[in-house]
């Protein structure tokens, strides 16, 4: 991810390879154009937050990054750690280190959560129960995947699968929706664990060291921004009318601005 | 008494069933070569052992409390390993217990169709399995009905009695020998579950491409009795038709049917399960899973509520795994009085793309994801069995599944 090179003056320089680089991405669903020229750069260790009104294409962007067939790439490219993954299938992307939490995952009858976690963790069974315990999910392990799960249970199930999978780029679609107040801290904690946000805090490190020690990146869709109370994020974006705007701003400031002005006005004043 | 039955049977020799393809008996051989009996199953040839293992037989008999093996028209092995259980050829049982004649044709009519008629007129063995009152079997009893001669027709009549308070588990495998392509199996099975007794019956069919099969099965469950039936047919068979029926006559009795069908190309399966709820507070559940890989499957289910305060549910799901093939689901509910609670759900289709992509997002290839979903689809949890027994049954199913898919 990060390597060095010697520059023109003979000095060592750091070369940062982007975790995710999206160039001029156009995506259609059915015959409808959803994304019209999205550009996005996420560095290793960074967590980005995606705001935007309903139907603006936030979920489509995540779906296209993961490579789901429904989201057809009509133009542009997606790079993951420098490799063009646009032509790759979903499982090839997963194997390279992309992971997604589904907002409305399907029910899989006859497959237990335990089976699925073994699949996600590539047969590494150690630690599954411990991870499940941290998400208050032990009693769900023998149950069929997503069968009869409530909204909040689905969120915990998705995060647990990601913990087992341990991806380098985590895509989360509204991780806090449907989660009750008691469990939102659990969810926040699990996301921090996924994004290595908590692993350095225990040690005596400077903020810079903490940030540099992180390798995992995240892209999180949120409507309410509640999750920001638990998960520190670095960069915010607004997806509006098929394009990203306001990129690069502090997510909390951006959220405040959206609250005050609404999406339309907010994007206009800040573009 | 038998004369009366034979008379009825003779009148029905031409009688067609309402379901299933027409089978012409004349294309099959009536007479089979006899086979010597064996004291140990290990004395079977390697090829024969393989055939039987595929149909769920434990050759070592270690995890079984008894065995019945019928090869063509010869009973080649019977054993019983627990006090209070009986495993006999029905011919022998009838000699020993004259009262057994009364158990013939009580759950299935002798003149139901030409297959029942044929079974009566060609009594060529079958098994008699009984658990004496209060006896609880530790392991299942296994039975195997095996056709090894090309073009042979096998007619058997099985009777199983779980006496009051007993608990009995049976795994039956019906199969053809390696190299046998055509043949016919007519099998009548009658189950009697007495007061507070429990019977689990798992039948694995593992036939060949040109075999015709007509089981005719009926069950009577008395007060507080439990009947669990699992049926698995995943290998090719030319024509299979059956519609086993359980009569819940006793108060608080329970029946549960699970079936797993795979329609291979060229196979025609017409399989149903029916429960008649006649006892106060009796309950029934029918769960059917079918997959077609090009075969033609009709999946029937019928719940009949004849008294108030009974409950039944029917679940029928089908998956199309090939561009050809048919799955035709026919769930039927029949309430005959007020206060009956019957429900059903049926769904037929292909595997949802989103299910495949869900697993792909966790790192599985498309093929692996599909196989995982199919395995899950066929994973019918057999409820109500002791855990170690469930494992045995699952294992038998798994062996059959691996050789089929």
mmCIF file with all atom_site columns, C-alpha atoms in Angstrom, chain A residues 78-260:
data_model
loop_
_atom_site.group_PDB
_atom_site.id
_atom_site.type_symbol
_atom_site.label_atom_id
_atom_site.label_alt_id
_atom_site.label_comp_id
_atom_site.label_asym_id
_atom_site.label_entity_id
_atom_site.label_seq_id
_atom_site.pdbx_PDB_ins_code
_atom_site.Cartn_x
_atom_site.Cartn_y
_atom_site.Cartn_z
_atom_site.occupancy
_atom_site.B_iso_or_equiv
_atom_site.pdbx_formal_charge
_atom_site.auth_seq_id
_atom_site.auth_comp_id
_atom_site.auth_asym_id
_atom_site.auth_atom_id
_atom_site.pdbx_PDB_model_num
ATOM 1   C CA . UNK A 1 78  ? -12.632 1.601   -10.126 1.00 0.00 ? 78  UNK A CA 1
ATOM 2   C CA . UNK A 1 79  ? -9.156  0.925   -8.760  1.00 0.00 ? 79  UNK A CA 1
ATOM 3   C CA . UNK A 1 80  ? -8.480  -1.006  -5.583  1.00 0.00 ? 80  UNK A CA 1
ATOM 4   C CA . UNK A 1 81  ? -4.916  -0.589  -4.308  1.00 0.00 ? 81  UNK A CA 1
ATOM 5   C CA . UNK A 1 82  ? -3.818  0.414   -7.754  1.00 0.00 ? 82  UNK A CA 1
ATOM 6   C CA . UNK A 1 83  ? -5.477  -2.482  -9.572  1.00 0.00 ? 83  UNK A CA 1
ATOM 7   C CA . UNK A 1 84  ? -8.324  -1.877  -12.000 1.00 0.00 ? 84  UNK A CA 1
ATOM 8   C CA . UNK A 1 85  ? -11.098 -4.033  -10.531 1.00 0.00 ? 85  UNK A CA 1
ATOM 9   C CA . UNK A 1 86  ? -13.860 -2.803  -12.845 1.00 0.00 ? 86  UNK A CA 1
ATOM 10  C CA . UNK A 1 87  ? -13.928 -6.067  -14.841 1.00 0.00 ? 87  UNK A CA 1
ATOM 11  C CA . UNK A 1 88  ? -13.701 -8.333  -11.766 1.00 0.00 ? 88  UNK A CA 1
ATOM 12  C CA . UNK A 1 89  ? -16.583 -10.364 -10.354 1.00 0.00 ? 89  UNK A CA 1
ATOM 13  C CA . UNK A 1 90  ? -17.971 -9.938  -6.848  1.00 0.00 ? 90  UNK A CA 1
ATOM 14  C CA . UNK A 1 91  ? -16.030 -12.813 -5.319  1.00 0.00 ? 91  UNK A CA 1
ATOM 15  C CA . UNK A 1 92  ? -12.743 -11.674 -6.860  1.00 0.00 ? 92  UNK A CA 1
ATOM 16  C CA . UNK A 1 93  ? -13.246 -8.276  -5.268  1.00 0.00 ? 93  UNK A CA 1
ATOM 17  C CA . UNK A 1 94  ? -14.093 -9.902  -1.935  1.00 0.00 ? 94  UNK A CA 1
ATOM 18  C CA . UNK A 1 95  ? -10.974 -12.037 -2.143  1.00 0.00 ? 95  UNK A CA 1
ATOM 19  C CA . UNK A 1 96  ? -8.857  -8.937  -2.772  1.00 0.00 ? 96  UNK A CA 1
ATOM 20  C CA . UNK A 1 97  ? -10.113 -7.306  0.410   1.00 0.00 ? 97  UNK A CA 1
ATOM 21  C CA . UNK A 1 98  ? -13.397 -5.516  -0.236  1.00 0.00 ? 98  UNK A CA 1
ATOM 22  C CA . UNK A 1 99  ? -16.239 -6.162  2.143   1.00 0.00 ? 99  UNK A CA 1
ATOM 23  C CA . UNK A 1 100 ? -19.789 -4.894  2.302   1.00 0.00 ? 100 UNK A CA 1
ATOM 24  C CA . UNK A 1 101 ? -22.551 -4.902  4.895   1.00 0.00 ? 101 UNK A CA 1
ATOM 25  C CA . UNK A 1 102 ? -25.889 -5.345  3.177   1.00 0.00 ? 102 UNK A CA 1
ATOM 26  C CA . UNK A 1 103 ? -28.780 -3.132  4.056   1.00 0.00 ? 103 UNK A CA 1
ATOM 27  C CA . UNK A 1 104 ? -31.426 -5.705  3.172   1.00 0.00 ? 104 UNK A CA 1
ATOM 28  C CA . UNK A 1 105 ? -29.710 -9.065  2.910   1.00 0.00 ? 105 UNK A CA 1
ATOM 29  C CA . UNK A 1 106 ? -31.598 -12.138 1.669   1.00 0.00 ? 106 UNK A CA 1
ATOM 30  C CA . UNK A 1 107 ? -32.697 -14.992 3.929   1.00 0.00 ? 107 UNK A CA 1
ATOM 31  C CA . UNK A 1 108 ? -30.720 -18.186 3.349   1.00 0.00 ? 108 UNK A CA 1
ATOM 32  C CA . UNK A 1 109 ? -32.731 -21.183 4.525   1.00 0.00 ? 109 UNK A CA 1
ATOM 33  C CA . UNK A 1 110 ? -30.871 -24.242 5.685   1.00 0.00 ? 110 UNK A CA 1
ATOM 34  C CA . UNK A 1 111 ? -27.595 -22.340 6.087   1.00 0.00 ? 111 UNK A CA 1
ATOM 35  C CA . UNK A 1 112 ? -26.754 -21.409 9.655   1.00 0.00 ? 112 UNK A CA 1
ATOM 36  C CA . UNK A 1 113 ? -25.061 -18.190 10.718  1.00 0.00 ? 113 UNK A CA 1
ATOM 37  C CA . UNK A 1 114 ? -22.237 -20.393 11.879  1.00 0.00 ? 114 UNK A CA 1
ATOM 38  C CA . UNK A 1 115 ? -21.847 -21.882 8.370   1.00 0.00 ? 115 UNK A CA 1
ATOM 39  C CA . UNK A 1 116 ? -21.844 -18.415 6.847   1.00 0.00 ? 116 UNK A CA 1
ATOM 40  C CA . UNK A 1 117 ? -19.257 -17.102 9.285   1.00 0.00 ? 117 UNK A CA 1
ATOM 41  C CA . UNK A 1 118 ? -17.018 -20.003 8.402   1.00 0.00 ? 118 UNK A CA 1
ATOM 42  C CA . UNK A 1 119 ? -17.454 -19.101 4.736   1.00 0.00 ? 119 UNK A CA 1
ATOM 43  C CA . UNK A 1 120 ? -16.747 -15.427 5.417   1.00 0.00 ? 120 UNK A CA 1
ATOM 44  C CA . UNK A 1 121 ? -13.685 -16.239 7.485   1.00 0.00 ? 121 UNK A CA 1
ATOM 45  C CA . UNK A 1 122 ? -12.422 -18.761 4.904   1.00 0.00 ? 122 UNK A CA 1
ATOM 46  C CA . UNK A 1 123 ? -12.690 -21.654 7.331   1.00 0.00 ? 123 UNK A CA 1
ATOM 47  C CA . UNK A 1 124 ? -10.824 -19.832 10.079  1.00 0.00 ? 124 UNK A CA 1
ATOM 48  C CA . UNK A 1 125 ? -13.098 -20.855 12.917  1.00 0.00 ? 125 UNK A CA 1
ATOM 49  C CA . UNK A 1 126 ? -11.117 -19.435 15.818  1.00 0.00 ? 126 UNK A CA 1
ATOM 50  C CA . UNK A 1 127 ? -12.593 -16.373 17.345  1.00 0.00 ? 127 UNK A CA 1
ATOM 51  C CA . UNK A 1 128 ? -16.030 -16.623 15.750  1.00 0.00 ? 128 UNK A CA 1
ATOM 52  C CA . UNK A 1 129 ? -17.694 -17.154 19.094  1.00 0.00 ? 129 UNK A CA 1
ATOM 53  C CA . UNK A 1 130 ? -15.738 -14.382 20.701  1.00 0.00 ? 130 UNK A CA 1
ATOM 54  C CA . UNK A 1 131 ? -16.672 -11.984 17.926  1.00 0.00 ? 131 UNK A CA 1
ATOM 55  C CA . UNK A 1 132 ? -20.285 -13.082 18.227  1.00 0.00 ? 132 UNK A CA 1
ATOM 56  C CA . UNK A 1 133 ? -20.177 -12.473 21.939  1.00 0.00 ? 133 UNK A CA 1
ATOM 57  C CA . UNK A 1 134 ? -18.913 -8.929  21.415  1.00 0.00 ? 134 UNK A CA 1
ATOM 58  C CA . UNK A 1 135 ? -21.987 -8.299  19.233  1.00 0.00 ? 135 UNK A CA 1
ATOM 59  C CA . UNK A 1 136 ? -24.352 -10.028 21.632  1.00 0.00 ? 136 UNK A CA 1
ATOM 60  C CA . UNK A 1 137 ? -25.077 -12.555 18.904  1.00 0.00 ? 137 UNK A CA 1
ATOM 61  C CA . UNK A 1 138 ? -24.144 -15.969 20.297  1.00 0.00 ? 138 UNK A CA 1
ATOM 62  C CA . UNK A 1 139 ? -27.693 -17.266 20.445  1.00 0.00 ? 139 UNK A CA 1
ATOM 63  C CA . UNK A 1 140 ? -28.147 -16.511 16.730  1.00 0.00 ? 140 UNK A CA 1
ATOM 64  C CA . UNK A 1 141 ? -25.267 -18.683 15.524  1.00 0.00 ? 141 UNK A CA 1
ATOM 65  C CA . UNK A 1 142 ? -27.318 -21.879 15.023  1.00 0.00 ? 142 UNK A CA 1
ATOM 66  C CA . UNK A 1 143 ? -30.124 -20.009 13.281  1.00 0.00 ? 143 UNK A CA 1
ATOM 67  C CA . UNK A 1 144 ? -30.709 -19.804 9.551   1.00 0.00 ? 144 UNK A CA 1
ATOM 68  C CA . UNK A 1 145 ? -29.062 -16.749 8.010   1.00 0.00 ? 145 UNK A CA 1
ATOM 69  C CA . UNK A 1 146 ? -31.267 -13.665 8.430   1.00 0.00 ? 146 UNK A CA 1
ATOM 70  C CA . UNK A 1 147 ? -34.367 -15.790 9.003   1.00 0.00 ? 147 UNK A CA 1
ATOM 71  C CA . UNK A 1 148 ? -36.738 -13.806 11.189  1.00 0.00 ? 148 UNK A CA 1
ATOM 72  C CA . UNK A 1 149 ? -34.040 -11.280 12.119  1.00 0.00 ? 149 UNK A CA 1
ATOM 73  C CA . UNK A 1 150 ? -35.137 -7.795  13.154  1.00 0.00 ? 150 UNK A CA 1
ATOM 74  C CA . UNK A 1 151 ? -33.573 -4.707  11.571  1.00 0.00 ? 151 UNK A CA 1
ATOM 75  C CA . UNK A 1 152 ? -31.045 -4.351  14.361  1.00 0.00 ? 152 UNK A CA 1
ATOM 76  C CA . UNK A 1 153 ? -30.225 -8.069  14.338  1.00 0.00 ? 153 UNK A CA 1
ATOM 77  C CA . UNK A 1 154 ? -29.494 -7.868  10.622  1.00 0.00 ? 154 UNK A CA 1
ATOM 78  C CA . UNK A 1 155 ? -27.004 -5.047  11.253  1.00 0.00 ? 155 UNK A CA 1
ATOM 79  C CA . UNK A 1 156 ? -25.218 -7.071  13.896  1.00 0.00 ? 156 UNK A CA 1
ATOM 80  C CA . UNK A 1 157 ? -25.216 -10.140 11.683  1.00 0.00 ? 157 UNK A CA 1
ATOM 81  C CA . UNK A 1 158 ? -23.681 -8.176  8.789   1.00 0.00 ? 158 UNK A CA 1
ATOM 82  C CA . UNK A 1 159 ? -20.974 -6.658  10.969  1.00 0.00 ? 159 UNK A CA 1
ATOM 83  C CA . UNK A 1 160 ? -20.171 -10.037 12.447  1.00 0.00 ? 160 UNK A CA 1
ATOM 84  C CA . UNK A 1 161 ? -19.718 -11.465 8.952   1.00 0.00 ? 161 UNK A CA 1
ATOM 85  C CA . UNK A 1 162 ? -17.375 -8.588  8.116   1.00 0.00 ? 162 UNK A CA 1
ATOM 86  C CA . UNK A 1 163 ? -15.389 -9.129  11.307  1.00 0.00 ? 163 UNK A CA 1
ATOM 87  C CA . UNK A 1 164 ? -14.896 -12.754 10.226  1.00 0.00 ? 164 UNK A CA 1
ATOM 88  C CA . UNK A 1 165 ? -14.036 -11.676 6.677   1.00 0.00 ? 165 UNK A CA 1
ATOM 89  C CA . UNK A 1 166 ? -11.685 -8.899  7.843   1.00 0.00 ? 166 UNK A CA 1
ATOM 90  C CA . UNK A 1 167 ? -11.671 -6.781  4.655   1.00 0.00 ? 167 UNK A CA 1
ATOM 91  C CA . UNK A 1 168 ? -9.319  -3.849  4.021   1.00 0.00 ? 168 UNK A CA 1
ATOM 92  C CA . UNK A 1 169 ? -12.032 -1.637  2.612   1.00 0.00 ? 169 UNK A CA 1
ATOM 93  C CA . UNK A 1 170 ? -15.308 -1.746  4.481   1.00 0.00 ? 170 UNK A CA 1
ATOM 94  C CA . UNK A 1 171 ? -18.494 -0.585  2.760   1.00 0.00 ? 171 UNK A CA 1
ATOM 95  C CA . UNK A 1 172 ? -21.360 0.107   5.152   1.00 0.00 ? 172 UNK A CA 1
ATOM 96  C CA . UNK A 1 173 ? -24.862 1.069   4.093   1.00 0.00 ? 173 UNK A CA 1
ATOM 97  C CA . UNK A 1 174 ? -26.643 2.855   6.929   1.00 0.00 ? 174 UNK A CA 1
ATOM 98  C CA . UNK A 1 175 ? -25.219 0.740   9.723   1.00 0.00 ? 175 UNK A CA 1
ATOM 99  C CA . UNK A 1 176 ? -27.294 2.493   12.392  1.00 0.00 ? 176 UNK A CA 1
ATOM 100 C CA . UNK A 1 177 ? -30.760 2.290   10.837  1.00 0.00 ? 177 UNK A CA 1
ATOM 101 C CA . UNK A 1 178 ? -33.188 0.133   12.785  1.00 0.00 ? 178 UNK A CA 1
ATOM 102 C CA . UNK A 1 179 ? -30.769 -0.283  15.692  1.00 0.00 ? 179 UNK A CA 1
ATOM 103 C CA . UNK A 1 180 ? -32.087 0.483   19.149  1.00 0.00 ? 180 UNK A CA 1
ATOM 104 C CA . UNK A 1 181 ? -30.213 2.802   21.494  1.00 0.00 ? 181 UNK A CA 1
ATOM 105 C CA . UNK A 1 182 ? -28.874 -0.047  23.556  1.00 0.00 ? 182 UNK A CA 1
ATOM 106 C CA . UNK A 1 183 ? -27.228 -1.714  20.616  1.00 0.00 ? 183 UNK A CA 1
ATOM 107 C CA . UNK A 1 184 ? -25.924 1.296   18.734  1.00 0.00 ? 184 UNK A CA 1
ATOM 108 C CA . UNK A 1 185 ? -22.824 1.424   20.943  1.00 0.00 ? 185 UNK A CA 1
ATOM 109 C CA . UNK A 1 186 ? -22.190 -2.244  20.136  1.00 0.00 ? 186 UNK A CA 1
ATOM 110 C CA . UNK A 1 187 ? -22.489 -1.480  16.442  1.00 0.00 ? 187 UNK A CA 1
ATOM 111 C CA . UNK A 1 188 ? -20.160 1.513   16.774  1.00 0.00 ? 188 UNK A CA 1
ATOM 112 C CA . UNK A 1 189 ? -17.638 -0.571  18.632  1.00 0.00 ? 189 UNK A CA 1
ATOM 113 C CA . UNK A 1 190 ? -17.733 -3.306  15.978  1.00 0.00 ? 190 UNK A CA 1
ATOM 114 C CA . UNK A 1 191 ? -17.222 -0.755  13.202  1.00 0.00 ? 191 UNK A CA 1
ATOM 115 C CA . UNK A 1 192 ? -14.263 0.732   15.038  1.00 0.00 ? 192 UNK A CA 1
ATOM 116 C CA . UNK A 1 193 ? -12.835 -2.723  15.401  1.00 0.00 ? 193 UNK A CA 1
ATOM 117 C CA . UNK A 1 194 ? -13.287 -3.342  11.671  1.00 0.00 ? 194 UNK A CA 1
ATOM 118 C CA . UNK A 1 195 ? -11.618 -0.058  10.834  1.00 0.00 ? 195 UNK A CA 1
ATOM 119 C CA . UNK A 1 196 ? -8.852  -0.508  13.436  1.00 0.00 ? 196 UNK A CA 1
ATOM 120 C CA . UNK A 1 197 ? -10.013 2.662   15.124  1.00 0.00 ? 197 UNK A CA 1
ATOM 121 C CA . UNK A 1 198 ? -9.712  1.234   18.592  1.00 0.00 ? 198 UNK A CA 1
ATOM 122 C CA . UNK A 1 199 ? -6.675  -0.969  18.319  1.00 0.00 ? 199 UNK A CA 1
ATOM 123 C CA . UNK A 1 200 ? -4.188  1.880   18.722  1.00 0.00 ? 200 UNK A CA 1
ATOM 124 C CA . UNK A 1 201 ? -6.025  3.902   21.301  1.00 0.00 ? 201 UNK A CA 1
ATOM 125 C CA . UNK A 1 202 ? -5.093  1.558   24.081  1.00 0.00 ? 202 UNK A CA 1
ATOM 126 C CA . UNK A 1 203 ? -1.424  2.235   23.566  1.00 0.00 ? 203 UNK A CA 1
ATOM 127 C CA . UNK A 1 204 ? 0.215   5.539   24.252  1.00 0.00 ? 204 UNK A CA 1
ATOM 128 C CA . UNK A 1 205 ? 0.348   6.892   20.728  1.00 0.00 ? 205 UNK A CA 1
ATOM 129 C CA . UNK A 1 206 ? 0.078   10.342  19.291  1.00 0.00 ? 206 UNK A CA 1
ATOM 130 C CA . UNK A 1 207 ? -2.889  11.005  17.062  1.00 0.00 ? 207 UNK A CA 1
ATOM 131 C CA . UNK A 1 208 ? -0.588  11.029  14.070  1.00 0.00 ? 208 UNK A CA 1
ATOM 132 C CA . UNK A 1 209 ? 0.830   7.652   14.990  1.00 0.00 ? 209 UNK A CA 1
ATOM 133 C CA . UNK A 1 210 ? -2.642  6.260   15.463  1.00 0.00 ? 210 UNK A CA 1
ATOM 134 C CA . UNK A 1 211 ? -3.697  7.439   12.050  1.00 0.00 ? 211 UNK A CA 1
ATOM 135 C CA . UNK A 1 212 ? -0.580  6.193   10.320  1.00 0.00 ? 212 UNK A CA 1
ATOM 136 C CA . UNK A 1 213 ? -0.783  2.821   12.008  1.00 0.00 ? 213 UNK A CA 1
ATOM 137 C CA . UNK A 1 214 ? -4.194  2.200   10.509  1.00 0.00 ? 214 UNK A CA 1
ATOM 138 C CA . UNK A 1 215 ? -4.475  0.329   7.257   1.00 0.00 ? 215 UNK A CA 1
ATOM 139 C CA . UNK A 1 216 ? -8.192  -0.283  6.985   1.00 0.00 ? 216 UNK A CA 1
ATOM 140 C CA . UNK A 1 217 ? -10.435 2.110   5.149   1.00 0.00 ? 217 UNK A CA 1
ATOM 141 C CA . UNK A 1 218 ? -14.154 2.637   5.212   1.00 0.00 ? 218 UNK A CA 1
ATOM 142 C CA . UNK A 1 219 ? -16.943 4.182   3.216   1.00 0.00 ? 219 UNK A CA 1
ATOM 143 C CA . UNK A 1 220 ? -20.094 4.649   5.260   1.00 0.00 ? 220 UNK A CA 1
ATOM 144 C CA . UNK A 1 221 ? -23.521 5.766   4.111   1.00 0.00 ? 221 UNK A CA 1
ATOM 145 C CA . UNK A 1 222 ? -25.492 7.530   6.787   1.00 0.00 ? 222 UNK A CA 1
ATOM 146 C CA . UNK A 1 223 ? -28.705 9.521   6.753   1.00 0.00 ? 223 UNK A CA 1
ATOM 147 C CA . UNK A 1 224 ? -28.832 10.627  10.312  1.00 0.00 ? 224 UNK A CA 1
ATOM 148 C CA . UNK A 1 225 ? -25.149 10.870  11.116  1.00 0.00 ? 225 UNK A CA 1
ATOM 149 C CA . UNK A 1 226 ? -25.796 9.174   14.490  1.00 0.00 ? 226 UNK A CA 1
ATOM 150 C CA . UNK A 1 227 ? -23.022 6.742   13.764  1.00 0.00 ? 227 UNK A CA 1
ATOM 151 C CA . UNK A 1 228 ? -20.535 9.658   13.817  1.00 0.00 ? 228 UNK A CA 1
ATOM 152 C CA . UNK A 1 229 ? -21.051 9.831   17.576  1.00 0.00 ? 229 UNK A CA 1
ATOM 153 C CA . UNK A 1 230 ? -19.357 6.460   17.807  1.00 0.00 ? 230 UNK A CA 1
ATOM 154 C CA . UNK A 1 231 ? -17.137 6.205   14.760  1.00 0.00 ? 231 UNK A CA 1
ATOM 155 C CA . UNK A 1 232 ? -14.633 8.977   14.028  1.00 0.00 ? 232 UNK A CA 1
ATOM 156 C CA . UNK A 1 233 ? -14.639 9.703   10.298  1.00 0.00 ? 233 UNK A CA 1
ATOM 157 C CA . UNK A 1 234 ? -12.149 11.676  8.272   1.00 0.00 ? 234 UNK A CA 1
ATOM 158 C CA . UNK A 1 235 ? -13.834 12.918  5.128   1.00 0.00 ? 235 UNK A CA 1
ATOM 159 C CA . UNK A 1 236 ? -17.432 13.629  4.149   1.00 0.00 ? 236 UNK A CA 1
ATOM 160 C CA . UNK A 1 237 ? -19.138 13.746  0.764   1.00 0.00 ? 237 UNK A CA 1
ATOM 161 C CA . UNK A 1 238 ? -22.584 14.519  -0.505  1.00 0.00 ? 238 UNK A CA 1
ATOM 162 C CA . UNK A 1 239 ? -23.949 12.497  -3.382  1.00 0.00 ? 239 UNK A CA 1
ATOM 163 C CA . UNK A 1 240 ? -26.390 14.693  -5.202  1.00 0.00 ? 240 UNK A CA 1
ATOM 164 C CA . UNK A 1 241 ? -27.846 14.306  -8.665  1.00 0.00 ? 241 UNK A CA 1
ATOM 165 C CA . UNK A 1 242 ? -25.445 11.520  -9.588  1.00 0.00 ? 242 UNK A CA 1
ATOM 166 C CA . UNK A 1 243 ? -22.255 13.303  -8.571  1.00 0.00 ? 243 UNK A CA 1
ATOM 167 C CA . UNK A 1 244 ? -20.152 13.816  -5.473  1.00 0.00 ? 244 UNK A CA 1
ATOM 168 C CA . UNK A 1 245 ? -19.862 17.276  -4.098  1.00 0.00 ? 245 UNK A CA 1
ATOM 169 C CA . UNK A 1 246 ? -18.581 19.007  -0.989  1.00 0.00 ? 246 UNK A CA 1
ATOM 170 C CA . UNK A 1 247 ? -15.860 16.327  -0.924  1.00 0.00 ? 247 UNK A CA 1
ATOM 171 C CA . UNK A 1 248 ? -13.063 16.716  1.528   1.00 0.00 ? 248 UNK A CA 1
ATOM 172 C CA . UNK A 1 249 ? -14.967 18.442  4.277   1.00 0.00 ? 249 UNK A CA 1
ATOM 173 C CA . UNK A 1 250 ? -15.118 17.371  7.861   1.00 0.00 ? 250 UNK A CA 1
ATOM 174 C CA . UNK A 1 251 ? -18.154 15.064  8.108   1.00 0.00 ? 251 UNK A CA 1
ATOM 175 C CA . UNK A 1 252 ? -19.599 16.739  11.189  1.00 0.00 ? 252 UNK A CA 1
ATOM 176 C CA . UNK A 1 253 ? -19.438 20.208  9.714   1.00 0.00 ? 253 UNK A CA 1
ATOM 177 C CA . UNK A 1 254 ? -20.974 18.907  6.547   1.00 0.00 ? 254 UNK A CA 1
ATOM 178 C CA . UNK A 1 255 ? -23.784 17.281  8.497   1.00 0.00 ? 255 UNK A CA 1
ATOM 179 C CA . UNK A 1 256 ? -24.473 20.548  10.291  1.00 0.00 ? 256 UNK A CA 1
ATOM 180 C CA . UNK A 1 257 ? -24.576 22.361  6.986   1.00 0.00 ? 257 UNK A CA 1
ATOM 181 C CA . UNK A 1 258 ? -27.017 19.849  5.508   1.00 0.00 ? 258 UNK A CA 1
ATOM 182 C CA . UNK A 1 259 ? -29.220 20.151  8.574   1.00 0.00 ? 259 UNK A CA 1
ATOM 183 C CA . UNK A 1 260 ? -29.289 23.885  8.239   1.00 0.00 ? 260 UNK A CA 1
#
